[in-house]
XYZ file of C-alpha atoms in Angstrom:
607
model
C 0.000 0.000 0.000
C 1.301 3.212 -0.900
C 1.619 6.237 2.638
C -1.115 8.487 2.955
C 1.537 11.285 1.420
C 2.218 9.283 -2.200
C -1.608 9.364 -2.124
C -2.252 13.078 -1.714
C 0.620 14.041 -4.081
C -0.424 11.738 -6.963
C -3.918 12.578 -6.401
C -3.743 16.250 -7.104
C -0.953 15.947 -9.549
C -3.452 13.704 -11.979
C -6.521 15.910 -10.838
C -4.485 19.225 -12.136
C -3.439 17.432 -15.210
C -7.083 15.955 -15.664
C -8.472 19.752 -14.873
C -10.923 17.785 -12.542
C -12.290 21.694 -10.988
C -15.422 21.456 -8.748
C -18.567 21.098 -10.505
C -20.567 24.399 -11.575
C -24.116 24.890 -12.253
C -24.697 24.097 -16.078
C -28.012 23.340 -17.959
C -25.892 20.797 -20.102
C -25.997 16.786 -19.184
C -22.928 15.530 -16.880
C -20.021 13.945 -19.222
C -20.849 10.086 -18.992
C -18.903 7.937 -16.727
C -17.644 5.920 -19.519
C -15.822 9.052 -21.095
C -14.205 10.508 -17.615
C -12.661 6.806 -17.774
C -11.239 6.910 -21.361
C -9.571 10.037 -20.209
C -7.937 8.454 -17.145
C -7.510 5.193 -19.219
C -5.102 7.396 -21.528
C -3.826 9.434 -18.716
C -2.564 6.427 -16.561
C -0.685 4.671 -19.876
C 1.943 7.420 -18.658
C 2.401 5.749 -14.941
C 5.200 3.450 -14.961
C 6.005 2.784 -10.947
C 4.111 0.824 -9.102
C 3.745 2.811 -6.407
C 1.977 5.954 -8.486
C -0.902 3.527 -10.069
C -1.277 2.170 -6.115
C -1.709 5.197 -5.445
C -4.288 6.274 -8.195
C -6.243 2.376 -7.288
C -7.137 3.935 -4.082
C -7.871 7.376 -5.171
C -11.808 6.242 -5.475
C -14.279 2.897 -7.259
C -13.924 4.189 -10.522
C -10.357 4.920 -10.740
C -9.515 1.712 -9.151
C -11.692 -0.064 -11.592
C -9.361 1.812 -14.531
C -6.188 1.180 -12.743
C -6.979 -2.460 -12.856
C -7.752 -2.629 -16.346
C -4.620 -0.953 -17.936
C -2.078 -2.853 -15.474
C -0.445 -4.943 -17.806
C 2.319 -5.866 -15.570
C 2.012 -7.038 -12.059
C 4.451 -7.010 -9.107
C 3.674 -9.214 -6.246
C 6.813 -9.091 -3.257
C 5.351 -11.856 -1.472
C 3.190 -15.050 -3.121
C 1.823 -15.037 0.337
C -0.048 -11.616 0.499
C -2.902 -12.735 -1.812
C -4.415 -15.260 -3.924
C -4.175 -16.256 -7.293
C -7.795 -15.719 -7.426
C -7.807 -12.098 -6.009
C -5.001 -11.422 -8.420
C -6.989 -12.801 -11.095
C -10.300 -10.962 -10.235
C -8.720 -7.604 -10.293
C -6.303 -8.152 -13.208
C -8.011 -8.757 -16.183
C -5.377 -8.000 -18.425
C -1.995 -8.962 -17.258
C 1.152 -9.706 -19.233
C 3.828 -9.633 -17.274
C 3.775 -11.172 -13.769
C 6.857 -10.840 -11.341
C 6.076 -12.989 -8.325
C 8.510 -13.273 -5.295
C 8.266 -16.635 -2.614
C 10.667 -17.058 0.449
C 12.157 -13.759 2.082
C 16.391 -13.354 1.435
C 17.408 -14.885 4.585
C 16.558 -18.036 3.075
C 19.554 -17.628 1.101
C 22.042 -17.414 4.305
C 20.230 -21.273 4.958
C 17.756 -19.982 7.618
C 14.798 -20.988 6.173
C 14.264 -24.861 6.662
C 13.919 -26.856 3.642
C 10.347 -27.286 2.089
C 9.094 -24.435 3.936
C 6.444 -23.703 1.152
C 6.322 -20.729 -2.094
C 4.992 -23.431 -4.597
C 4.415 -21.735 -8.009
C 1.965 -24.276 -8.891
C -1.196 -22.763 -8.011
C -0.335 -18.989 -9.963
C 0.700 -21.070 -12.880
C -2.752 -23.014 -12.813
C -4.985 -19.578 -11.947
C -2.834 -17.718 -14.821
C -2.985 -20.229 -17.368
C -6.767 -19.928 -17.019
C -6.969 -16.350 -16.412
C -4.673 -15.191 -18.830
C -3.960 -17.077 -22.130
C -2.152 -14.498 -22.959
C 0.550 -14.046 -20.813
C 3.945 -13.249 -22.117
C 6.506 -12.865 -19.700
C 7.410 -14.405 -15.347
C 9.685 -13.589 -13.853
C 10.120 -15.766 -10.501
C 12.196 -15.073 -7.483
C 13.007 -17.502 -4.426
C 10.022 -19.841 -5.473
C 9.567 -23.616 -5.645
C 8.905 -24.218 -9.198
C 8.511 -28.133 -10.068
C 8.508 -29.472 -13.934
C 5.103 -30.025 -14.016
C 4.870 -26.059 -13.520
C 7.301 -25.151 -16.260
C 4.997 -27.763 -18.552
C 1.902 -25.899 -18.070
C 3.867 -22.785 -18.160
C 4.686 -23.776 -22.035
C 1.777 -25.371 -23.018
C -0.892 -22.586 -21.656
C 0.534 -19.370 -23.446
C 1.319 -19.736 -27.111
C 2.290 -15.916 -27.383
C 5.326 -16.937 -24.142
C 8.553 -14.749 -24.287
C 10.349 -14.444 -21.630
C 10.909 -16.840 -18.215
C 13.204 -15.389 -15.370
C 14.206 -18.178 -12.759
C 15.848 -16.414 -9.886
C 17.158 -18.456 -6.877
C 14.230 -20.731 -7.953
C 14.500 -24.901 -7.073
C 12.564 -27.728 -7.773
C 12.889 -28.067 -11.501
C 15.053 -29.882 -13.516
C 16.921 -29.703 -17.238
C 13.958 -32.018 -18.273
C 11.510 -28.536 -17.067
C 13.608 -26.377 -18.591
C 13.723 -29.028 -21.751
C 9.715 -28.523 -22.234
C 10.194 -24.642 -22.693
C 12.628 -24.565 -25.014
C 10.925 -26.815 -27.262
C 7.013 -25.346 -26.858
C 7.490 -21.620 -26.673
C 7.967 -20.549 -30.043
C 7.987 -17.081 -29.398
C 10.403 -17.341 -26.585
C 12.828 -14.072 -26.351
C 14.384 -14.544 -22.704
C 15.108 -17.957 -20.966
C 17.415 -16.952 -18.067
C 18.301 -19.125 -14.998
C 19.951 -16.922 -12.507
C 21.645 -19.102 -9.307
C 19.074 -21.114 -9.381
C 19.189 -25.074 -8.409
C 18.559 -26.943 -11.408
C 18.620 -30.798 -11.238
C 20.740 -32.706 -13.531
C 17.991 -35.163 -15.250
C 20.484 -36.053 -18.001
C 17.899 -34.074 -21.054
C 19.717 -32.669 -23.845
C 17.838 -29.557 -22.766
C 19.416 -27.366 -25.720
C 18.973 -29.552 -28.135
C 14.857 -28.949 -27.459
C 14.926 -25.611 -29.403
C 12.752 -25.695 -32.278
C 15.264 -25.816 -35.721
C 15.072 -22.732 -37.641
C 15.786 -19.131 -36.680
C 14.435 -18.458 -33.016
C 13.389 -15.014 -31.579
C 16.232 -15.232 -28.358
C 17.873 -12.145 -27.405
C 18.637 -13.661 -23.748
C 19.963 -16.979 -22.248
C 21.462 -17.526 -19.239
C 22.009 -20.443 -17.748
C 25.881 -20.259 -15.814
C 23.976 -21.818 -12.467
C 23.076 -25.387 -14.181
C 26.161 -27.905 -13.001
C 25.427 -30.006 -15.449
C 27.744 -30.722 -18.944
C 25.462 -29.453 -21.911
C 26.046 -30.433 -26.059
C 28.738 -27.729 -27.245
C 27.015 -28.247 -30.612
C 23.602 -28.013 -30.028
C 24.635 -24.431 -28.568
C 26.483 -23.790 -31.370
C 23.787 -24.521 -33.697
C 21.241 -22.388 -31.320
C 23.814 -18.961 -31.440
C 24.490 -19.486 -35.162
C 20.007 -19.358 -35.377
C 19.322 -16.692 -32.769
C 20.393 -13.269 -34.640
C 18.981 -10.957 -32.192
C 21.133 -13.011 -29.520
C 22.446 -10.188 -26.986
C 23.017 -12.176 -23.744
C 24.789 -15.013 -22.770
C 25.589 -16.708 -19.775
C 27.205 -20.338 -20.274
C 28.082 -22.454 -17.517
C 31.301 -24.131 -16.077
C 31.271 -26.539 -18.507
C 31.765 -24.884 -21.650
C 35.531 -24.142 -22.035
C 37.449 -21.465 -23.271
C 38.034 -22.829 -27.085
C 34.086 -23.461 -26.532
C 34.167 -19.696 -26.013
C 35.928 -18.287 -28.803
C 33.555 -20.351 -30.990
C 30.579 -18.931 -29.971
C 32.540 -15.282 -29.674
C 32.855 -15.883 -33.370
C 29.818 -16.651 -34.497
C 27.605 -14.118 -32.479
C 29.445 -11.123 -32.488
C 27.200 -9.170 -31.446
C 26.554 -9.676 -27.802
C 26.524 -6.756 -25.249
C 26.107 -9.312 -22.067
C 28.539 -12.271 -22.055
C 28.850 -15.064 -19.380
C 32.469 -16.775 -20.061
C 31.538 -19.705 -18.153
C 35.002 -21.131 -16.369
C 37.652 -19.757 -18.671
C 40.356 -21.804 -18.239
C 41.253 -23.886 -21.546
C 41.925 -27.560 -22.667
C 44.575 -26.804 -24.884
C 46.964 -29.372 -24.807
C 48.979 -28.580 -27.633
C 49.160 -31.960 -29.000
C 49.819 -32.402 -33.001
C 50.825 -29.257 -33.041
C 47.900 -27.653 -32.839
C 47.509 -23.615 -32.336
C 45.549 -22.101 -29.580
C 42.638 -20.100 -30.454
C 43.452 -16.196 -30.574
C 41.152 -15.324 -27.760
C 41.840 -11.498 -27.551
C 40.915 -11.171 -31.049
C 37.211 -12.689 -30.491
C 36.937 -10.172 -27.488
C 38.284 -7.513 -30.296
C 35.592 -8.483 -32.269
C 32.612 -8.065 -30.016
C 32.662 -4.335 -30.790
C 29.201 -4.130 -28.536
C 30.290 -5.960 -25.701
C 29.398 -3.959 -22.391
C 28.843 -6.673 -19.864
C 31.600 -9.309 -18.717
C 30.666 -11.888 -15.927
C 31.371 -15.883 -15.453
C 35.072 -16.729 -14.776
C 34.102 -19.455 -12.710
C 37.131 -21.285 -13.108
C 39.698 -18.716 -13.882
C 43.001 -19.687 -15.125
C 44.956 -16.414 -14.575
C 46.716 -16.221 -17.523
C 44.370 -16.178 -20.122
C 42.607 -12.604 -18.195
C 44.557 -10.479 -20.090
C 42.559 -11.874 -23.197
C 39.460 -9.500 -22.158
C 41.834 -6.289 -22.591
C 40.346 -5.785 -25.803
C 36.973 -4.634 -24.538
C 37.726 -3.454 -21.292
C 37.400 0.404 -22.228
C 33.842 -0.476 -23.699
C 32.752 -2.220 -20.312
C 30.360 -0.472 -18.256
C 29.609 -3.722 -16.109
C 32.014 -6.147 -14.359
C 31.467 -9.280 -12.235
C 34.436 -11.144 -10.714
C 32.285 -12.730 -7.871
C 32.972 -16.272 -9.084
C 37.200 -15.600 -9.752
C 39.324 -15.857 -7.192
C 41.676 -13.227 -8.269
C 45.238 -12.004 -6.835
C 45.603 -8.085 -6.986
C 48.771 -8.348 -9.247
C 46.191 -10.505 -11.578
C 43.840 -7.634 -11.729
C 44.530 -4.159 -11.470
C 46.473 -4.189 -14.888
C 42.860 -5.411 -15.978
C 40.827 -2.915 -13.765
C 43.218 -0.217 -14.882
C 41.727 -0.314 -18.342
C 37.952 -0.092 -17.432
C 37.287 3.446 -17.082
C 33.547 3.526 -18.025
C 32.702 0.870 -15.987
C 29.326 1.111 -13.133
C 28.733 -1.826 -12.211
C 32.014 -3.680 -10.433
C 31.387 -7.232 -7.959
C 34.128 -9.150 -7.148
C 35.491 -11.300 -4.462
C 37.955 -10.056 -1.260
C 40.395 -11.940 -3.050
C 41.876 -8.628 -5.360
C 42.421 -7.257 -1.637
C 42.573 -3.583 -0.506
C 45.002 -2.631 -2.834
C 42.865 -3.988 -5.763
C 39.680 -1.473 -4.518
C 42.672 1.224 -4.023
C 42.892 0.443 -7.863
C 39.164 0.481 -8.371
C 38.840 4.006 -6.911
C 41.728 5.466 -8.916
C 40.410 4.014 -12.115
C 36.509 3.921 -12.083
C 35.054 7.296 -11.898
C 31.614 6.512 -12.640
C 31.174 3.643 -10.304
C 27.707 3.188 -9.022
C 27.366 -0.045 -7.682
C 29.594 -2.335 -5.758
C 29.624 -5.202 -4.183
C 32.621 -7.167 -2.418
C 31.850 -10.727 -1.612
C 34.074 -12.957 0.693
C 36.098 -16.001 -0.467
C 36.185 -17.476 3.350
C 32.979 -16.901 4.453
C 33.564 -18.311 8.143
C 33.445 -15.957 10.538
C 36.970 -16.330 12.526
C 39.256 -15.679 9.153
C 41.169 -12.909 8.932
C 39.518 -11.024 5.592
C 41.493 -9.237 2.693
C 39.736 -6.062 2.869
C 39.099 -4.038 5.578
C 37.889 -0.154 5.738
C 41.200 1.102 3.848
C 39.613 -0.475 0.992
C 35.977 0.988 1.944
C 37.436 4.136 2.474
C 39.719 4.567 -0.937
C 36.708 3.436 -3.114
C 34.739 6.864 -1.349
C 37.405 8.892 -2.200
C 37.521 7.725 -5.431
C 34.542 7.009 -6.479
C 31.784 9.725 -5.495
C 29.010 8.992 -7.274
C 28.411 5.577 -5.796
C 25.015 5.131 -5.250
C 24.523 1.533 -4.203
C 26.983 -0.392 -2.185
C 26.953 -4.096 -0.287
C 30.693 -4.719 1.308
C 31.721 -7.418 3.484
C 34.082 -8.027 5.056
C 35.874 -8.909 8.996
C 37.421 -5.553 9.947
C 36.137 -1.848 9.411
C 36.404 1.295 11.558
C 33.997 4.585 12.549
C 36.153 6.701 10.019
C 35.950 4.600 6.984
C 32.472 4.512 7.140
C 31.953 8.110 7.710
C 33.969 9.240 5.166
C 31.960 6.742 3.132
C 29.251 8.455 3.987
C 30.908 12.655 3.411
C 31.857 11.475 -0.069
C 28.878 9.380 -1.556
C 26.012 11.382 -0.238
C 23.842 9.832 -3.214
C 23.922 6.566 -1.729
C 20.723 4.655 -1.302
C 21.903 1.542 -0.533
C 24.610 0.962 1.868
C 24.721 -2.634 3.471
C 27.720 -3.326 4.918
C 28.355 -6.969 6.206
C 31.199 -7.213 9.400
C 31.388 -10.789 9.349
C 31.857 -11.600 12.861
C 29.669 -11.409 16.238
C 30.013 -8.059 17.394
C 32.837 -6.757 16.315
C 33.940 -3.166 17.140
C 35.566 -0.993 15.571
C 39.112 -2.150 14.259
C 41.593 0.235 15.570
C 39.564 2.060 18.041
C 37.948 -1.006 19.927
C 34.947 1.609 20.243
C 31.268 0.465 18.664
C 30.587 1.317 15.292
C 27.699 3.569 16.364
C 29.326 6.835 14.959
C 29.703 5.015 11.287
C 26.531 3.887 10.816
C 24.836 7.261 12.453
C 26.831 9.324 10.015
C 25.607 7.167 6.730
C 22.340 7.926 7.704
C 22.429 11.643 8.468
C 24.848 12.127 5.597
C 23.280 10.127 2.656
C 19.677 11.826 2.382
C 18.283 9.045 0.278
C 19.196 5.565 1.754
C 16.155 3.350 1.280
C 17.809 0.481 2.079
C 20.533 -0.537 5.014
C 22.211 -2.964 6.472
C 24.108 -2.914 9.809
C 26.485 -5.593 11.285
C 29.372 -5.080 13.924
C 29.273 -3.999 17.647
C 26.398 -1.721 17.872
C 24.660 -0.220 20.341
C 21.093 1.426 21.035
C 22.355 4.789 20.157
C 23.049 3.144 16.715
C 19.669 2.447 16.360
C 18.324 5.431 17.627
C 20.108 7.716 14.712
C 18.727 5.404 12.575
C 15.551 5.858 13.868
C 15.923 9.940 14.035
C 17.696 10.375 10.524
C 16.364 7.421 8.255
C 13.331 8.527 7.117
C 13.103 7.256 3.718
C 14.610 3.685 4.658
C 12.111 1.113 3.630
C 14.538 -2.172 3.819
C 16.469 -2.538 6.849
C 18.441 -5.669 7.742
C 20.396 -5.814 11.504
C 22.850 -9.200 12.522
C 24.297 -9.486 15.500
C 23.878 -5.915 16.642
C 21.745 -3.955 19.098
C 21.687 -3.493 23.705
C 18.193 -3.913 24.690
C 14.453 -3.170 23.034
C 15.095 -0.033 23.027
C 17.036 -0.316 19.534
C 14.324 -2.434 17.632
C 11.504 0.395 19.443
C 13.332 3.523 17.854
C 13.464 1.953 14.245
C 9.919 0.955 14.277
C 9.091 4.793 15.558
C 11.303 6.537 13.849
C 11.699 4.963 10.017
C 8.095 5.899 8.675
C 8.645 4.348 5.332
C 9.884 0.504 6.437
C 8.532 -1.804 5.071
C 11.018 -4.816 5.130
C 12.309 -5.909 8.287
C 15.280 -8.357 8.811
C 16.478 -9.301 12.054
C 18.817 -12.813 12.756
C 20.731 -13.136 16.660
C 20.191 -9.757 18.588
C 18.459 -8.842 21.991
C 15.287 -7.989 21.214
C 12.311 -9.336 22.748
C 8.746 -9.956 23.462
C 8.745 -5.420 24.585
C 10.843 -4.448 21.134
C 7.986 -6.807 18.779
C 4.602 -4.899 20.669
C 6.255 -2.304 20.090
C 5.643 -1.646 17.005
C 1.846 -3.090 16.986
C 0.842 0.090 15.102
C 3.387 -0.600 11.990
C 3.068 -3.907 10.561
C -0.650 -3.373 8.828
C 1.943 -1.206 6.788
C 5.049 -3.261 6.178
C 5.426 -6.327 3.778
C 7.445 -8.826 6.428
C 8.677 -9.114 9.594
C 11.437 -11.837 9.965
C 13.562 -12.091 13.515
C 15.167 -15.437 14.084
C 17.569 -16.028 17.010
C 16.524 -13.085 18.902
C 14.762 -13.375 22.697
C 10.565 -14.151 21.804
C 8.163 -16.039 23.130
C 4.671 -17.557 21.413
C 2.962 -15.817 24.257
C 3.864 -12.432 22.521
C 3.580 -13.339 18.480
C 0.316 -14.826 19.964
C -0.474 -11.062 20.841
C 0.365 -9.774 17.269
C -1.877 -12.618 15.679
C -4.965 -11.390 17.763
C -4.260 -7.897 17.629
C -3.875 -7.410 13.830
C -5.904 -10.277 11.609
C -4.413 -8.925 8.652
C -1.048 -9.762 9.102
C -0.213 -13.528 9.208
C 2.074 -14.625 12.294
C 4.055 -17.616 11.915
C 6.430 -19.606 14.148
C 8.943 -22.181 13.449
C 12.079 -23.819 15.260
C 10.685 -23.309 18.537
C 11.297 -25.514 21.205
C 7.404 -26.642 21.458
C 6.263 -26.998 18.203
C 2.785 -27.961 19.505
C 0.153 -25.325 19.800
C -0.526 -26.527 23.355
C -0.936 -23.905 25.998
C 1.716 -23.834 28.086
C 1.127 -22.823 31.967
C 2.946 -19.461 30.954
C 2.884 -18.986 26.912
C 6.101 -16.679 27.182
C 8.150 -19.280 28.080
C 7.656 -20.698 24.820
C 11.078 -19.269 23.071
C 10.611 -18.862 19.499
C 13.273 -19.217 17.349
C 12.047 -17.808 13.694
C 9.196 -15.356 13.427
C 8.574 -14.620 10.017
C 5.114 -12.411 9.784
C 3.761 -10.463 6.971
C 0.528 -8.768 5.875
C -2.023 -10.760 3.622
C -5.693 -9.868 1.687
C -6.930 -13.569 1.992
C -5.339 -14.460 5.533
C -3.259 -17.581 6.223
C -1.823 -20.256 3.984
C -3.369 -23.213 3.190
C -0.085 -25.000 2.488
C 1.886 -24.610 5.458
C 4.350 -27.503 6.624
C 3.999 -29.264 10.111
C 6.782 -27.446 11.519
C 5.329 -24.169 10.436
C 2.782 -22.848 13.396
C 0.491 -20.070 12.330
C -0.443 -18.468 15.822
């Protein structure tokens, strides 16, 4: 639901450009209903967010009833809000659906296995609803083979499927769409877990020229037929993207460099080669099938680097505006002289392997950085990490129009962060990850309070944070005071007393996504904020101090907002003598239209 404020503004901003002026007395008939709504009909083509037409839906019955029927695409954050049914009942026209299942702490293993976000009932209500259908996009979900068959099979017009951190399915699945959609543009599986069921998947594309301008599918660990992927690149023309996987070598490479020129996205797979040299046999020039891509702006994959074959990439390196080295482990000596060449580039991820001295390189090189992220090689808390706030601190100085950044790593200090914060001030999304419990600042000893309160008094429009390290209430409190516009806020290990989870649900009037995992707050810190969650989209705390007694409270209190309990110590609903003894060791509780699941597992309570 869009704030009472988004409401206002968009409502007088459409009513001025509408001229909607109070009625006056006039002997002519009152324009017809129909015809106000073929105004607004043409009027709201022009809203693009989602949050504007949510806004306009609630504006009155007629406008609502127009929103709905020129929403052609459909965003749905959690496949537990609604039904398919409501979806379908207000949607009558939908062609794109983007439909998100488990929340992200399922992907730090903290979600048990099987815990539910089956696709199988959208697919079935879609494929009814809307034959026409083109494009799903699918993020965290279970999605089984049977789903991807009536996927392909129920919308002959199908272009575009988006598997995101998806499971369930299988190269057989995946097999059945590339053979029925016809009109298929996009087929990208992003880190997904896709079972090996030993189908020639690639070899299901229909023969002839196909329509595919994306494929991606670097997360399947599974060999696939070289020449059936051949054959697909040398048909697919409008080809732009592609991701192979491990198994497709660097000769493999060059060969499909060659005959599809013109990608912008490429996915190298492992580059490393099986050259052997035997009969005498010449290695493929690889630097001259990078020269060749002319169009090339996006380099990921090395999932298997060899380190002397990197220099191969120097070809397109001034062209790159996107860069992701979060599958290479890479020395610094290895990459700055490749880093060194990428001037345009604003998108950068990488691994804490290239060190502090590889981000010093970063920040003297990459001017136009916006995003970055920094992901650790050892992720075990007790190591001794690469990079540390020297590293943080030389990519501010260098690179001050950052806007997005997610760093971890084992040591940072108060002054890297704040001058993180003095230089980027157009930051909205700082999450940095101090791997860890509690760890204070590095040189100082002193929490990291004074970091984290600078980011968000200094960076006006953070929507979405993330704090680790040895923090205390007064952390939370300047969060609370200053981060107004924060809507995502994620908190490990951190925080004194309630006190800390009561000043971000008082202060932050725009949060909407809550993530909490093994700090002090309790049963007092959750009522807290009683008069919030009607307005956020989840709640999650897991390994913090609850009891049933008080999500019991929540439940009662607000019947909109589903409450549910798992890895407790009694997972029986039985009343206890005293409820609040009852620790609970995942709440995970979110708003919903048509109340609780039906398909929750046993270990899943719903108070």
């Amino acid at each position: 639901m869009a704030e009472e404020e988004d409401l206002s503004e968009m409502t007088n901003d459409v009513e001025r450009h509408l001229k909607l002026d109070p009625p006056k007395p006039s002997s002519s008939p009152p324009c017809p209903s129909h015809v106000l709504e073929n105004v607004l009909e043409n009027v709201l083509k022009f809203l693009t967010t989602r949050r504007d037409r949510n806004a306009v839906s609630l504006v009155s019955r007629s406008w609502h009833h127009v929103e709905a029927q020129t929403r052609f695409e459909v965003f749905i954050g959690n496949c537990y809000s609604l039904s398919p049914a409501r979806l379908t009942r207000r949607f009558t026209r939908v062609r794109s659906l983007f439909l998100k299942g488990k929340p992200r702490f399922a992907d730090f293993n903290l979600m048990p296995p099987d815990w539910g976000a089956q696709f199988a009932p959208w697919v079935a209500a879609t494929a009814r609803a809307y034959p026409w259908l083109e494009k799903v996009s699918l993020k965290r979900m279970f999605v089984s083979d049977d789903d991807l068959a009536l996927l392909a099979v129920s919308f002959p017009g199908f272009k575009e499927l988006v598997l995101l951190c998806c499971e369930g399915f299988g190269t057989s699945g995946v097999a059945v769409v590339a053979n029925k959609c016809r009109q298929l543009k996009v087929l990208d599986l992003i880190e997904s877990e896709v079972t090996d069921d030993e189908v020639d998947w690639i070899s299901c594309f229909p023969e002839g020229e196909t329509h595919l301008e994306s494929l991606s599918f670097d997360c399947v660990e599974s060999p696939i037929n070289f020449k059936a992927l051949e054959g697909l690149v040398v048909r697919s023309p409008c080809l732009k993207k592609l991701r192979t996987n491990r198994f497709v070598s660097l000769e493999e490479l060059h060969t499909l460099m060659v005959r599809a020129p013109q990608l912008t996205s490429l996915g190298t797979g492992a580059f490393s080669s099986t050259h052997d040299g035997a009969q005498g046999e010449q290695e493929p020039d690889y630097a001259s099938a990078f020269r060749a891509c002319r169009s090339l702006v996006c380099l990921s994959g090395f999932r298997e680097l060899t380190a002397e074959y990197l220099p191969a990439i120097s070809p397109v390196c001034a062209n790159l505006t996107s860069l992701n080295f979060s599958y290479a482990n890479i020395s610094p000596d290895v990459f700055k002289p490749i880093i060194r060449n990428c001037h345009n580039i604003r998108v950068f991820w990488a691994l804490d392997s290239i060190c502090d001295e590889g981000l010093q390189a970063v920040a003297e090189t990459c001017k136009e950085l916006r995003e970055l992220r920094i992901f650790p090689f050892d992720p075990s808390e007790d190591s001794e990490g690469p990079v540390s706030g020297l590293g943080l601190q030389a990519i501010s100085e260098g690179c001050k129009k950052l806007e997005s950044i997610l760093y971890f790593c084992q040591r940072m200090t108060n002054v890297a962060v704040t001058a993180m914060s003095e230089n980027c001030p157009q930051l909205t999304v700082f999450r940095l990850c101090i791997m860890g419990r509690h760890r204070p600042d590095h040189v100082t000893g002193k929490p990291m309070d004074d970091g984290f309160g600078a980011i968000v008094k200094n960076c006006k429009k953070l929507t979405r944070l993330a704090v680790s390290g040895l923090l205390t209430d007064q952390a939370f409190s300047l969060i609370g005071e200053y981060g107004k516009l924060i809507r995502t806020l994620s908190v490990a290990f951190a925080g004194d007393s309630d006190m800390g989870l009561r000043y971000i649900l008082e202060g932050c009037p725009k949060l909407e996504k809550l993530e909490i995992r093994d700090s002090p707050f309790g049963d007092v810190g959750l009522r807290s904020g009683m008069h919030r969650y009607n307005d956020m989209r989840f709640v999650w705390m897991s390994s913090c101090r609850l009891s049933r007694g008080a999500c019991r409270d929540i439940a009662h209190t607000l019947p909109s907002v589903v409450v549910e309990a798992f890895g407790s110590d009694d997972d029986d609903d039985d009343d206890d003598e005293d409820d609040n003894a009852d620790y609970v060791e995942t709440l995970y509780m979110y708003r919903s239209l048509d109340g609780p699941r039906k398909d929750a597992p046993k270990f899943v309570t719903i108070l």
